[in-house]
Structures are given as structure tokens and as C-alpha cells.
XYZ file of C-alpha atoms in Angstrom:
746
model
C 147.920 179.142 246.675
C 145.394 176.550 245.523
C 141.999 176.817 247.145
C 141.629 173.147 248.131
C 138.228 173.769 249.685
C 136.814 174.174 246.195
C 137.495 170.546 245.418
C 134.970 169.265 247.949
C 132.446 172.123 248.074
C 131.601 172.027 244.407
C 132.670 175.658 243.791
C 135.456 174.835 241.394
C 135.224 177.843 239.125
C 137.780 180.508 239.917
C 137.277 184.083 238.746
C 139.151 184.766 235.554
C 142.145 187.088 235.755
C 144.348 188.332 233.024
C 147.730 186.682 232.910
C 146.828 184.064 235.520
C 148.486 180.650 235.217
C 146.259 177.709 234.256
C 145.563 175.725 237.445
C 146.886 172.178 237.530
C 144.317 169.428 236.916
C 144.872 166.604 239.367
C 144.739 162.939 238.341
C 142.949 160.631 240.720
C 143.146 156.831 240.283
C 140.576 154.516 241.881
C 141.284 150.738 242.031
C 138.629 148.185 243.026
C 137.556 144.813 241.670
C 133.841 145.571 242.176
C 132.281 147.732 239.357
C 129.603 149.083 241.657
C 132.222 150.377 244.072
C 134.129 152.043 241.209
C 130.941 153.803 240.004
C 130.071 154.949 243.529
C 133.555 156.335 244.134
C 133.514 158.069 240.755
C 130.146 159.688 241.622
C 131.629 160.895 244.919
C 134.053 163.106 243.010
C 131.746 164.089 240.154
C 131.685 167.777 241.249
C 135.465 168.075 241.496
C 137.820 169.141 238.764
C 139.754 165.889 238.845
C 140.707 163.590 236.016
C 139.282 160.253 237.275
C 141.054 157.051 236.169
C 139.757 153.616 237.233
C 141.261 150.139 237.309
C 139.787 146.754 238.368
C 143.004 145.170 239.649
C 146.561 145.945 240.625
C 148.221 145.056 237.295
C 145.785 147.244 235.360
C 146.467 150.059 237.827
C 150.224 149.823 237.299
C 149.745 149.858 233.524
C 147.593 152.980 233.693
C 150.156 154.650 235.910
C 152.883 153.946 233.359
C 150.780 155.888 230.824
C 150.627 158.910 233.179
C 151.315 159.145 236.906
C 148.506 160.122 239.298
C 148.703 162.530 242.225
C 146.439 160.358 244.409
C 145.537 156.650 244.267
C 142.647 155.074 246.212
C 142.894 151.285 246.319
C 140.759 148.503 247.762
C 142.603 145.859 249.846
C 140.970 142.554 248.863
C 141.569 142.106 245.108
C 142.562 139.169 242.901
C 146.257 138.938 242.100
C 147.987 141.820 243.786
C 146.197 142.963 246.969
C 145.946 146.620 247.929
C 148.926 146.619 250.340
C 151.279 145.120 247.747
C 149.994 147.490 245.067
C 150.586 150.567 247.166
C 154.070 149.356 248.102
C 154.942 149.066 244.436
C 153.419 152.483 243.714
C 155.538 153.952 246.515
C 158.676 152.493 244.918
C 157.829 153.489 241.341
C 156.083 156.809 241.998
C 157.112 158.044 245.463
C 155.284 161.379 245.092
C 151.858 159.738 244.575
C 149.679 159.971 247.734
C 148.339 156.491 248.572
C 144.955 155.859 250.280
C 143.621 152.410 251.221
C 139.810 151.808 251.285
C 138.520 148.512 252.615
C 135.904 146.865 254.748
C 137.352 143.414 255.603
C 141.129 143.661 255.424
C 143.786 141.710 257.197
C 144.515 144.147 260.017
C 148.137 142.976 260.365
C 148.859 143.433 256.662
C 147.169 146.825 256.527
C 149.039 148.109 259.605
C 152.278 146.773 258.118
C 151.652 148.832 254.983
C 150.904 151.926 257.084
C 154.051 151.430 259.214
C 156.177 151.018 256.095
C 154.858 154.322 254.742
C 153.006 152.765 251.853
C 149.665 154.201 252.985
C 148.906 157.850 253.638
C 145.387 157.237 254.980
C 143.350 154.144 255.858
C 139.531 154.506 255.380
C 136.905 151.904 256.244
C 133.896 150.930 254.146
C 131.237 152.179 254.075
C 132.808 155.551 253.641
C 131.379 159.021 254.170
C 131.432 161.020 250.885
C 132.300 164.326 252.550
C 135.055 162.776 254.632
C 136.538 161.107 251.612
C 136.474 164.337 249.564
C 138.168 166.212 252.416
C 140.808 163.452 252.753
C 141.620 163.642 249.041
C 141.802 167.431 249.120
C 144.221 167.272 252.059
C 146.247 164.661 250.228
C 146.502 166.973 247.254
C 147.597 169.777 249.556
C 150.341 167.544 250.908
C 151.336 166.636 247.336
C 151.651 170.336 246.428
C 153.600 171.123 249.568
C 156.081 168.293 248.843
C 156.579 169.651 245.324
C 157.067 173.202 246.575
C 159.440 172.040 249.293
C 161.502 170.193 246.704
C 161.613 173.264 244.479
C 162.602 175.435 247.420
C 165.311 172.931 248.406
C 166.732 172.974 244.920
C 166.519 176.783 244.823
C 168.225 176.994 248.197
C 171.042 174.707 247.044
C 171.431 176.841 243.918
C 171.554 180.040 245.961
C 174.071 178.478 248.333
C 176.347 177.643 245.391
C 175.928 181.171 244.060
C 176.821 182.689 247.412
C 179.807 180.370 247.749
C 180.961 181.337 244.249
C 180.427 185.002 245.088
C 182.487 184.617 248.246
C 185.366 183.094 246.276
C 185.206 185.621 243.446
C 184.870 188.614 245.750
C 188.291 188.192 247.369
C 190.147 191.418 246.648
C 193.769 191.786 245.687
C 193.759 195.491 246.362
C 194.632 195.552 250.063
C 197.478 197.975 250.834
C 198.143 196.326 254.200
C 201.178 194.356 253.018
C 202.797 197.429 251.416
C 202.275 199.496 254.554
C 203.913 196.856 256.778
C 206.802 196.554 254.326
C 207.413 200.295 254.469
C 207.499 200.110 258.272
C 210.069 197.285 258.033
C 207.691 194.789 259.628
C 207.725 192.638 256.514
C 210.709 191.809 254.323
C 210.535 191.947 250.517
C 210.580 188.150 250.400
C 207.722 187.913 252.882
C 205.654 190.482 250.896
C 206.221 188.515 247.669
C 205.243 185.253 249.380
C 202.181 186.905 250.865
C 201.027 188.117 247.439
C 201.730 184.761 245.821
C 199.791 182.817 248.509
C 196.822 185.148 248.164
C 196.667 184.449 244.448
C 196.806 180.703 245.061
C 194.460 180.382 248.047
C 191.957 183.107 247.078
C 191.901 184.187 250.714
C 191.972 187.725 252.126
C 195.491 189.018 252.689
C 194.996 189.545 256.418
C 194.013 185.889 256.923
C 197.220 184.644 255.335
C 199.284 187.236 257.159
C 197.958 186.210 260.594
C 198.307 182.510 259.770
C 201.983 183.045 258.965
C 202.471 184.847 262.274
C 204.817 187.408 260.738
C 202.967 190.258 262.483
C 200.845 190.065 265.600
C 197.294 191.364 265.311
C 197.796 193.563 268.405
C 200.662 195.444 266.808
C 198.766 195.628 263.522
C 195.753 197.225 265.227
C 197.990 199.707 267.015
C 199.534 200.905 263.718
C 196.121 201.260 262.010
C 194.719 203.072 265.033
C 197.552 205.475 265.701
C 199.106 206.104 262.255
C 196.029 205.898 260.041
C 193.450 206.960 262.684
C 191.156 204.029 261.900
C 188.375 203.727 264.480
C 188.369 200.467 266.473
C 185.173 199.201 268.054
C 184.212 196.600 270.685
C 181.771 194.251 268.934
C 180.304 193.013 272.220
C 178.601 196.395 272.668
C 176.535 196.096 269.464
C 173.145 194.444 269.238
C 172.709 193.690 265.535
C 169.198 193.817 264.089
C 168.226 190.777 262.020
C 167.211 193.026 259.091
C 170.796 194.301 258.899
C 172.202 190.774 258.578
C 170.002 190.194 255.521
C 172.055 192.791 253.633
C 175.243 190.671 253.492
C 175.302 186.813 253.245
C 176.885 184.922 256.079
C 179.276 183.082 253.719
C 180.652 186.394 252.464
C 181.140 187.694 256.046
C 183.008 184.552 257.099
C 185.165 184.564 254.009
C 186.091 188.236 254.137
C 186.098 188.758 257.940
C 183.443 191.512 257.926
C 180.217 191.917 259.877
C 177.445 194.522 259.438
C 176.564 196.272 262.713
C 174.011 199.036 262.301
C 172.071 200.911 259.619
C 171.462 204.638 260.088
C 169.341 205.911 257.161
C 171.276 204.789 254.082
C 174.601 204.442 255.910
C 175.794 201.016 257.052
C 178.295 200.614 259.857
C 180.622 197.794 258.787
C 183.307 196.205 260.947
C 186.260 194.723 259.012
C 189.476 193.026 259.913
C 191.397 194.784 257.096
C 190.286 198.426 256.651
C 192.985 198.901 253.972
C 191.301 196.478 251.532
C 189.687 199.098 249.278
C 188.492 196.482 246.800
C 186.509 194.681 249.503
C 184.941 197.920 250.720
C 183.987 198.928 247.165
C 182.402 195.486 246.570
C 180.293 195.701 249.723
C 179.242 199.284 248.927
C 178.124 198.189 245.452
C 176.418 194.965 246.557
C 174.490 196.524 249.471
C 173.741 199.733 247.599
C 174.514 201.739 250.736
C 177.037 204.254 251.985
C 179.564 202.694 254.349
C 181.198 203.739 257.580
C 184.120 201.368 258.043
C 185.529 200.489 261.455
C 187.941 197.745 262.437
C 187.874 194.911 264.969
C 189.921 191.809 265.816
C 189.442 188.865 263.471
C 188.421 186.521 266.298
C 185.925 189.058 267.591
C 184.418 189.312 264.085
C 184.097 185.504 263.829
C 182.398 185.397 267.250
C 180.019 188.181 266.236
C 179.134 186.414 262.994
C 178.261 183.247 264.959
C 176.186 185.353 267.370
C 174.152 187.392 264.878
C 173.723 184.736 262.158
C 173.342 181.855 264.656
C 175.255 178.636 265.019
C 175.138 176.432 261.933
C 172.715 173.554 262.274
C 169.213 172.308 261.559
C 167.524 173.495 264.756
C 165.208 176.400 264.068
C 164.047 178.881 266.650
C 160.781 180.807 266.589
C 162.889 183.853 265.700
C 163.646 182.164 262.369
C 159.939 182.197 261.551
C 160.189 185.104 259.081
C 162.729 183.280 256.963
C 160.652 180.107 256.974
C 157.451 181.688 255.734
C 158.865 184.205 253.303
C 161.620 186.607 252.449
C 161.588 190.358 252.062
C 164.052 193.073 251.217
C 164.002 195.147 254.457
C 165.534 198.223 252.892
C 164.067 198.408 249.423
C 163.573 202.173 249.706
C 159.810 202.098 248.975
C 157.286 202.505 251.772
C 153.933 200.756 251.441
C 151.105 203.180 252.334
C 147.709 201.592 252.964
C 144.968 203.540 251.281
C 141.880 204.127 253.451
C 139.572 203.603 250.503
C 141.198 200.418 249.300
C 138.707 197.524 249.161
C 139.948 193.963 249.050
C 137.252 191.539 247.885
C 135.874 189.346 250.628
C 136.600 186.126 248.727
C 140.290 187.079 248.566
C 140.399 187.738 252.303
C 138.723 184.398 252.998
C 141.052 182.570 250.626
C 144.122 184.138 252.257
C 143.100 182.827 255.671
C 143.197 179.263 254.352
C 146.848 179.562 253.357
C 148.931 177.194 255.450
C 151.539 179.943 256.258
C 148.834 182.083 257.866
C 147.533 179.181 259.937
C 151.016 178.015 260.971
C 152.021 181.581 261.808
C 149.025 182.197 264.070
C 149.567 178.883 265.860
C 153.289 179.555 266.243
C 152.748 183.012 267.689
C 150.185 181.903 270.240
C 152.139 178.810 271.306
C 155.356 180.775 271.666
C 153.579 183.397 273.803
C 152.174 180.654 276.015
C 155.579 178.971 276.303
C 157.259 182.192 277.386
C 154.521 183.100 279.895
C 153.533 186.309 278.065
C 150.512 188.262 279.236
C 149.884 190.095 275.939
C 150.623 189.652 272.221
C 151.085 192.752 270.060
C 151.031 192.390 266.273
C 152.258 195.793 265.134
C 152.669 196.689 261.447
C 155.587 199.016 260.719
C 156.802 200.610 257.515
C 159.282 197.878 256.553
C 157.784 194.786 258.217
C 155.407 193.521 260.884
C 156.711 192.925 264.420
C 155.202 190.514 266.916
C 155.880 191.809 270.420
C 155.278 189.837 273.627
C 154.764 191.401 277.053
C 156.792 189.213 279.377
C 156.925 190.143 283.051
C 155.294 193.467 282.205
C 157.867 194.502 279.543
C 157.254 194.408 275.772
C 159.899 192.560 273.786
C 160.245 192.261 270.002
C 160.206 188.512 269.272
C 159.270 187.860 265.657
C 159.588 189.894 262.458
C 157.395 188.842 259.542
C 157.003 190.283 256.028
C 154.119 192.634 255.151
C 152.817 190.092 252.679
C 151.658 187.900 255.581
C 150.038 190.710 257.629
C 146.626 190.669 255.953
C 146.198 186.835 256.085
C 147.414 186.820 259.693
C 144.929 189.454 260.824
C 142.081 187.859 258.817
C 142.839 184.473 260.363
C 142.698 185.948 263.894
C 139.411 187.765 263.078
C 137.774 184.566 261.822
C 138.915 182.717 264.978
C 137.413 185.488 267.140
C 134.247 185.747 264.978
C 134.949 189.322 263.946
C 134.105 191.014 260.634
C 137.123 190.434 258.366
C 135.834 192.881 255.746
C 135.854 195.793 258.280
C 139.400 197.161 258.511
C 138.621 200.830 259.184
C 137.112 200.599 262.672
C 138.328 199.048 265.900
C 136.860 195.648 266.831
C 136.910 193.496 269.973
C 136.427 189.798 270.334
C 137.307 186.663 272.271
C 138.442 183.165 271.508
C 139.575 180.095 273.371
C 142.807 178.258 272.478
C 143.524 174.683 273.527
C 147.113 173.526 273.613
C 148.516 170.202 274.746
C 149.375 171.771 278.112
C 146.568 174.213 278.951
C 143.548 176.182 277.839
C 143.732 179.964 277.549
C 141.253 182.651 276.610
C 142.389 185.407 274.277
C 140.786 188.832 274.374
C 141.442 190.414 270.945
C 141.382 194.082 270.048
C 142.082 195.495 266.577
C 143.002 199.091 265.798
C 143.447 200.629 262.317
C 146.807 202.445 261.938
C 148.504 204.091 258.947
C 150.563 200.935 258.337
C 147.688 198.474 258.725
C 145.645 196.920 261.502
C 147.335 196.567 264.890
C 146.186 193.572 266.929
C 146.594 193.146 270.662
C 145.671 189.911 272.410
C 145.432 189.614 276.197
C 146.153 186.038 277.358
C 144.035 184.736 280.234
C 144.928 181.342 281.635
C 141.861 179.428 282.771
C 143.942 177.192 285.011
C 145.748 179.957 286.902
C 145.845 179.199 290.603
C 144.550 181.831 293.009
C 147.286 182.884 295.439
C 146.675 182.982 299.186
C 147.110 186.242 301.069
C 150.551 185.282 302.377
C 151.796 184.590 298.865
C 150.890 188.081 297.605
C 153.794 189.639 299.468
C 152.043 192.200 301.673
C 154.540 192.020 304.507
C 153.586 191.504 308.178
C 152.115 194.937 308.819
C 150.278 195.064 305.493
C 148.958 191.523 305.889
C 147.482 192.461 309.265
C 145.585 195.413 307.684
C 144.336 193.236 304.822
C 143.001 190.601 307.220
C 141.034 193.320 309.026
C 139.478 194.343 305.717
C 138.579 190.775 304.695
C 137.011 190.009 308.048
C 134.450 192.790 307.607
C 131.163 191.066 306.582
C 130.036 194.118 304.619
C 131.535 197.167 302.941
C 133.585 197.927 299.840
C 137.158 196.821 299.262
C 138.973 198.422 296.293
C 142.144 197.364 294.465
C 143.543 200.211 292.421
C 146.271 200.708 289.855
C 146.767 200.835 286.098
C 145.905 198.058 283.637
C 148.004 194.970 284.153
C 149.001 195.715 287.749
C 147.521 192.532 289.223
C 144.337 194.002 290.730
C 142.121 191.071 289.794
C 144.631 188.602 291.249
C 144.480 190.494 294.556
C 140.664 190.560 294.543
C 140.434 186.813 294.009
C 142.893 186.199 296.834
C 140.712 188.391 299.102
C 137.655 186.467 297.917
C 139.288 183.110 298.761
C 140.670 184.251 302.100
C 137.491 183.478 304.060
C 135.783 181.241 301.489
C 132.996 179.190 302.973
C 130.336 176.876 301.538
C 127.847 178.798 303.673
C 128.193 181.938 301.515
C 126.933 182.811 298.058
C 129.723 184.240 295.892
C 128.971 186.009 292.591
C 131.404 187.745 290.249
C 130.765 190.157 287.354
C 133.743 190.502 285.027
C 134.884 191.518 281.571
C 136.677 189.195 280.931
C 136.606 186.329 283.438
C 140.268 185.927 284.445
C 140.019 183.160 287.069
C 137.545 180.244 287.149
C 136.002 179.284 290.513
C 133.667 176.348 290.977
C 132.150 177.788 294.158
C 131.188 181.115 292.576
C 128.558 182.181 290.093
C 130.574 184.026 287.425
C 128.912 186.360 284.955
C 130.603 187.578 281.786
C 129.639 191.131 280.761
C 128.545 191.458 277.106
C 128.065 195.107 276.292
C 127.103 194.385 272.649
C 123.790 192.903 273.802
C 123.266 195.365 276.657
C 124.570 193.095 279.435
C 126.526 195.850 281.173
C 127.921 196.089 284.712
C 124.950 198.095 286.143
C 122.332 195.845 284.508
C 123.949 192.661 285.781
C 124.636 194.161 289.186
C 120.994 195.102 289.768
C 119.895 191.602 288.806
C 122.485 189.967 290.995
C 121.291 191.808 294.075
C 118.106 189.738 293.710
C 120.215 186.527 293.731
C 120.801 186.762 297.523
C 124.597 187.233 297.325
C 126.906 187.394 300.364
C 130.051 188.447 298.504
C 130.139 190.341 295.216
C 133.199 190.768 292.997
C 132.803 193.514 290.373
C 135.482 193.555 287.706
C 135.726 197.340 287.520
C 133.887 200.464 288.621
C 133.740 202.426 285.370
C 130.998 205.000 285.839
C 128.680 206.632 288.364
C 125.855 204.143 287.704
C 128.040 201.143 288.578
C 129.528 202.971 291.548
C 126.123 203.844 293.000
C 124.878 200.230 292.774
C 128.146 198.895 294.235
C 128.055 201.287 297.197
C 124.351 200.606 297.715
C 125.151 196.869 297.956
C 128.011 197.594 300.353
C 125.673 199.684 302.577
C 123.015 196.954 302.636
C 125.029 194.139 304.185
C 127.036 192.777 301.252
C 130.796 192.519 300.994
C 131.778 194.055 297.664
C 135.201 193.780 296.008
C 136.082 195.829 292.962
C 138.838 197.704 291.084
C 139.385 201.314 290.160
C 141.990 203.021 287.960
C 143.828 205.457 290.234
C 147.480 206.242 290.897
C 147.506 205.808 294.710
C 145.291 204.830 297.615
C 144.701 208.476 298.583
C 143.743 209.392 295.025
C 140.978 206.810 295.209
C 138.889 209.051 297.451
C 139.189 211.926 294.988
C 138.287 209.614 292.099
C 135.139 208.397 293.784
C 134.092 211.997 294.478
C 134.831 212.862 290.871
C 132.464 210.072 289.735
C 129.697 211.903 291.571
C 129.325 209.923 294.807
C 128.325 211.715 298.026
C 131.164 212.059 300.589
C 129.086 210.562 303.416
C 128.336 207.456 301.312
C 132.040 206.906 300.626
C 132.862 207.414 304.322
C 130.226 204.858 305.382
C 130.831 202.080 302.867
C 134.579 202.152 302.066
C 136.420 199.575 304.204
C 139.794 199.469 302.543
C 141.882 200.412 299.488
C 144.884 198.468 298.153
C 146.922 200.394 295.575
C 149.504 198.268 293.744
C 152.036 198.014 290.940
C 153.922 195.050 289.486
C 157.748 195.061 289.169
C 160.062 192.393 287.832
C 161.653 190.132 290.437
C 165.415 189.621 290.463
C 166.347 186.095 289.385
C 167.202 184.036 292.478
C 169.802 181.988 290.617
C 172.032 184.885 289.547
C 171.278 187.628 292.090
C 174.318 189.494 293.313
C 175.020 192.633 295.326
C 175.982 195.775 293.426
C 176.510 199.380 294.569
C 173.509 201.589 293.864
C 173.746 204.026 291.021
C 173.773 207.573 292.537
C 171.995 209.058 289.528
C 169.120 206.556 289.898
C 168.860 207.233 293.641
C 168.678 210.970 292.963
C 165.948 210.534 290.379
C 163.866 208.353 292.721
C 163.582 211.153 295.271
C 164.652 212.158 298.790
C 163.794 208.807 300.488
C 166.165 206.820 298.296
C 168.739 209.610 298.026
C 169.023 210.230 301.782
C 168.824 206.596 302.935
C 170.013 204.366 300.036
C 168.868 200.722 300.469
C 171.091 197.755 299.748
C 171.168 197.210 295.996
C 171.082 193.926 294.057
C 170.963 192.982 290.381
C 170.624 189.824 288.333
C 173.813 188.957 286.454
C 171.889 186.939 283.843
C 171.794 183.129 283.596
C 170.044 180.280 281.798
C 167.116 180.343 284.253
C 166.217 183.979 283.460
C 167.208 183.851 279.781
C 169.977 186.334 280.451
C 167.650 189.172 281.527
C 168.472 189.078 285.239
C 164.761 188.963 286.077
C 162.369 186.084 286.547
C 158.731 186.561 287.518
C 157.082 189.564 289.141
C 156.069 190.798 292.533
C 153.747 193.555 293.693
C 154.374 196.861 295.490
C 151.474 197.804 297.808
C 149.966 200.819 299.502
C 147.242 199.765 301.939
C 144.704 202.261 303.287
C 142.525 201.111 306.206
C 140.212 204.021 307.133
C 139.763 204.710 310.822
C 136.933 206.717 312.374
C 138.848 210.004 312.122
C 139.508 209.465 308.430
C 135.831 208.623 307.838
C 134.955 211.921 309.489
C 137.444 213.786 307.271
C 136.014 212.129 304.132
C 132.448 212.952 305.159
C 133.397 216.609 305.784
C 134.979 216.832 302.295
C 138.599 217.155 303.460
C 141.280 217.591 300.774
C 143.588 214.824 299.658
C 146.445 216.594 301.435
C 144.612 216.487 304.787
C 143.723 212.827 304.313
C 147.381 211.987 303.443
C 148.684 213.890 306.509
C 146.291 211.990 308.806
C 147.222 208.625 307.226
C 150.950 209.307 307.606
C 150.444 210.189 311.243
C 148.883 206.773 311.740
C 151.827 204.926 310.158
C 150.526 204.683 306.578
C 153.170 203.481 304.092
C 153.225 204.718 300.500
C 154.135 202.673 297.395
C 157.651 204.151 297.497
C 158.164 203.009 301.081
C 157.167 199.467 300.206
C 159.456 199.657 297.162
C 162.356 200.888 299.355
C 161.999 197.821 301.595
C 161.750 195.345 298.724
C 164.803 196.794 296.989
C 166.773 196.456 300.246
C 165.723 192.798 300.592
C 166.920 192.037 297.080
C 163.458 191.364 295.596
C 163.734 193.955 292.827
C 166.041 196.686 291.493
C 166.109 200.475 291.676
C 165.710 200.616 287.911
C 162.466 198.633 288.089
C 161.083 200.967 290.782
C 161.933 203.991 288.664
C 160.368 202.373 285.602
C 157.104 201.477 287.348
C 156.640 204.242 289.971
C 158.802 207.052 288.726
C 160.227 209.695 291.119
C 158.626 210.071 294.552
C 156.841 213.409 295.020
C 158.787 215.679 297.371
């Protein structure tokens, strides 16, 4: 692609390369009746590789254009004879591809706006102009000119390909189907009907089965029965197949519609193909030759095949979905048989990487991916290179979903573009990197935390999406339940001590902490948070962002904050002994401290703190509460329905679910939930509120088993008990509990 930046930076010399095409030299026409203005404008573009043509009036400009058209014309408005608006209107009529710019200082506003509204003017610039702005405007106009030309060429190529496919569809109709002969032998067709069938096929150039079913001489049901029982042809239910988009690229839609076939699945080099007429050997041979694959042929009803074609290829129309992105930005043969292996010692010149990030496809692709993730409410974006292509996966409601497939050719510009946005080193592709960037959309502002990881297929990029405008939920909205909410309020009411939220990454721990922080919020208290990254923005709190690259770590910030006279501290995560010691010291000296820890359960938190190196008596004195949690998908309220529980799932979940099965509900799938049956998420909780006896057990170094036995005796509920209740209320499903918690220990 042309490096348009070179036209206004002065660096217009490209490195020579053997066999490279000579770049196009653009023709720029400048029209003004003042010689001084013409000279000034010419000087503005003296460093660019343009062919500059000047004219002192409209008639002269039209004469020069007749000699050779220009890609861009810059015209003054007030000129003798034909004014600028009239000139540009005529240029639009005569040379519609020329980009038209009006430059003036005292124009008739109504006339100028009329020219703009009529499409005669691409850009309107006031005198005196800024040289850099004018150069950038012209370079962008040239980019638009090139894009229009490329779009026209692609349109012509697309029309040509469409005609070729249509011709192929007509020519590929086979006359070698043995279906008519078989039916004649079974006395289901008379000799006259068979002759008529053959004659009509020759005239209409349609598959034999289409003509046969249109005549109604044999029902499709009876036809399928004969093929299934006498010839042992396998029949399939097409509704059970989810067809990959890469498979549909193997056979054109027009061919499928014409021949009543649909590709279903590719296993190695063997394609599963559903056909309406499995006895058409000519058709099968043509598909085998065209696709270059071995075939496994199965049969299906003709109407089912038409419905499947509409499903997998999409309804005909002009509306494009984000899933069509790969076909908009490029095409690729998904099964070319050659795997691209990235060499660890391969060095791509930095200027090539920089140039690739300026390509409009890379910019549009990055914007489209981020906007689509924001629209769908995704929490993470995964850009994962695979052997055949690159897949963009979005984590929606905690579950990764493949959303976009893009060709490998766009992977390097895509990653480089993201690195530049996050201020990372684009030349470093062998080591992991981390960065941040802020994205502003028309609806909201989000922060992206970017992580890159080198893999054998290329760099994998993961972006965590953090919404600055996310509202902090109140305690009631978190879904603790009455008993759990009572315990949490006791924790929050303690003026000092440590409160911990535990669970794996992405389990909603920070959301819980901010709800606890807001529960008793008061202007009389000093709130300070230390996070990496900052996930919620609070005006009444001093929020500190950890920056480990410059030594601004959790322990360093925490020690400084203790001199800031805090009342409530929120620490993003306790990662090591140093952070833990400072946090517990703050909790023991009159501060309320909230933090997170990565453990599997509330009881395991005690063992984890001991494993970090803390003394048992310190833990017993400072720990005021632990909330262990997980996030499961919530059943869609619009399509929820009762359904008997699956015995196998109950057995796998453990004795609690097996011996006392809860009421079971599922989501049938509707428009509101995009057919998934789930919409949104809710948390499962295990709340540990230490009493004096438990503090004594912790201080004496009791085992986790002893602590768990004492907690159960006091009515402590585990994560599985909370899950059991929420399944019975219809909040979530057994399958979600099994996915998130796994089997309950017996």
C-alpha cells in the first residue's frame, strides 16, 4: 500500500527493490487568480513527489484538465469568470474521480455550502491556511482516490467472478445420475416418464432430482427410503451440524444452490458432503476434483439442504456482520496444505512494521474488533494465531467464543498496530510485553490492559477490557442471600481488620471489594486504593496505579500510603510476603484493609496466608472475614423453563446434588440471549466470619480439616451449598456449576 505519510513528511524516497512496480506520480492542480497565492501553494508542496499544474482561472483549469486529468484539484472561490464552486461542479461532472478542495478567505457562505452539499467539494479550507494541515488534507484525499480506484477494481473483479461461478454452476450440471434408471427398474417411473425426465434435463440444465421432484412423479420420502434401505446410503439430520466458515469457502454458494449440495465438515483431507442425489456420480466426481479432497457422501432432503445453505452462507443481502470481516479485508485458502512456521531468528525491518500499521485494513480491523467486543459486553479479547488463520475470541459472560477469523497476512499489522497504541516495542516479538491504552467510543471510555505472548504460530495478544463508567453494586445487588448478607454487614461494620475476597482471575473479587468499600462510605473517612489496574473510578477515593517498571510496587506504595492518614485501604492483590506483612500491619494498627487473594475456598485462605510466611497469631488477630466466590452464567429470564435434571450431571457434582436434586431450569434460547440460554452472570459465595474459637484454632496452628469442621458446626455454607440453592431458584444451571466449581469433594 502507498505510504501516504511520505507525501507530507518529505521522506519520499522508497528503498529500491527488485521487481517492484513504479509508484504512481500524482497530478495536483492549483487554481487561483492571484500569482502570489499560486507560488505560495506550489512552495507548500515542493518536498512532495507531485506533478504540480497551475491555472489562473476556471477556463484555463478546464483546458489543462482536458490535456491530462488530475487526481486532486485545489481551487480558490472568488475568481473572474467561473467562480470556484461552478468550476468544481463542472470538474465533478467531467472527471468524477478527481478529489476537489476549495480554498478561500471571503467566499459566499451559501454558495460554498451549496457546493459542499451537492458533493462538488471534498474539503473546504479557509485562508490563511496551515501548510502542514494542507499537506495532510491532500495526502488523505489521495488515499481516498486510491481507495475508490481499488474499490472499483474489486467490484469489477467480483462481478467477473460472479459470472464465472454462475457459468460454472450451469456447466457443472451432470447427466450421469443413475437415479432415473433405478426408479424405472423398480416400476416407479414409466419409460415415457424416464424419457421426458432425460429430455427436460438436457433442456433446463438442472439436476435430475430437481426436475423429478417438481414433476411429483415420486415423493421424496419414498425416494429416501429406497436409497437408505436398498443402497444403504447414510442419511443425516443437517440441523445437528455446525458448519465452520472455512469449510464453506471450499464450494461456492451458487454451485451448492444449483446442485443441492452442502459441505458439512472437514476431517483431515476428507470432506463430509450432503447431497440430495447420491447417485449422481458425475456431480460427486466434479466436487472431488474441484475441492481437491476425498469425499464422504451422505444424503439429506432437498428442502433441508436449501435451509442449511441459507444458514451457513447467510441470507442474501447487503447487510454485513462483523463475522464477515475476514472476507472484507482479504481472502485466504484455508486448506492450502502448507503450514506457515515462524522462524525465531526472522527479522522484519522496523520500517516495514511501521508501514504495515498505517495500512487502512489494520486500522479498521483493530477498531472493529474493539468496538464489537464493547458492543457484546466482552471482558477479554484474545487474538490467537493458529496454523491456518488467526482467530479473534471474545470472553462473554466468562466463556470464550470464536467470533472473527482473519487471514495470517493481517496478523503482523494487527499486532503492530495494537503495540503502537499501547506504546510497546513493535520490533520485539520474542519476549512477552505488557501495556495499557484507553479507547474512547461514542458510548463510553474503556481501558485496555494488553499482554503479548510469543507462540510457535506468532504473537498471541490478550486484552482485558475495563469500563471506567462501571457502576459499583450495592451489597444487596451482589446476591449474598439473607444469611450471607448479615455476615457481610458484620464484616463491613468492623472499623479495623482485614477483609479478603478470594477466587481465581475474573471471578468478580474487585467488584465485591468496591461494594464493601461503598457500603459504609462517609465523607468523614479517607479512602485510598492501590491497584493494578484500576477497575473502578471513585471520586471520593485516592486511587494509585501500580507501575512495577519504575519500581512503584504494592509494598512501596503501601508503606507510603500509611503516612497519608488513611481510614480504609483497598489493596488490589496480596501477591507476596512483603505485601501481606504491610497489609496485616495496617489492619492491626486501626485501619480497615480490603484485598484479594488467589485461593480455591475460604478455608484454603488460612493455609495460603500461612504458606506466604505470616505468623498464625497475626492472622488470627487481624483477619475479620473471607469471601470466596465464583461467577456463573445466569439463565435468561425471557426464555427460562423447567427441565428435569440430568442424572449423570447430578452424579458428577457429588453427593449433595445426587442425594437431594434441586429443581432444574434451562434457557431455551431467544433473541434477548442471542440463542445461548444465558444472559449476564451471578456470583456463588462462601463467607467465613471467624469467631473467637476459630481465632484460637488459627493461633494454635490447627489444620484446615479442623477449621472446616468447626465452621460447619457453626452453620458455615460452602460454595456448593450456595450453588445448590441458586440452581433450585432457577438462577443458573447444573452444567454451569459443574463447569465453574467441578465435583464437590466427598
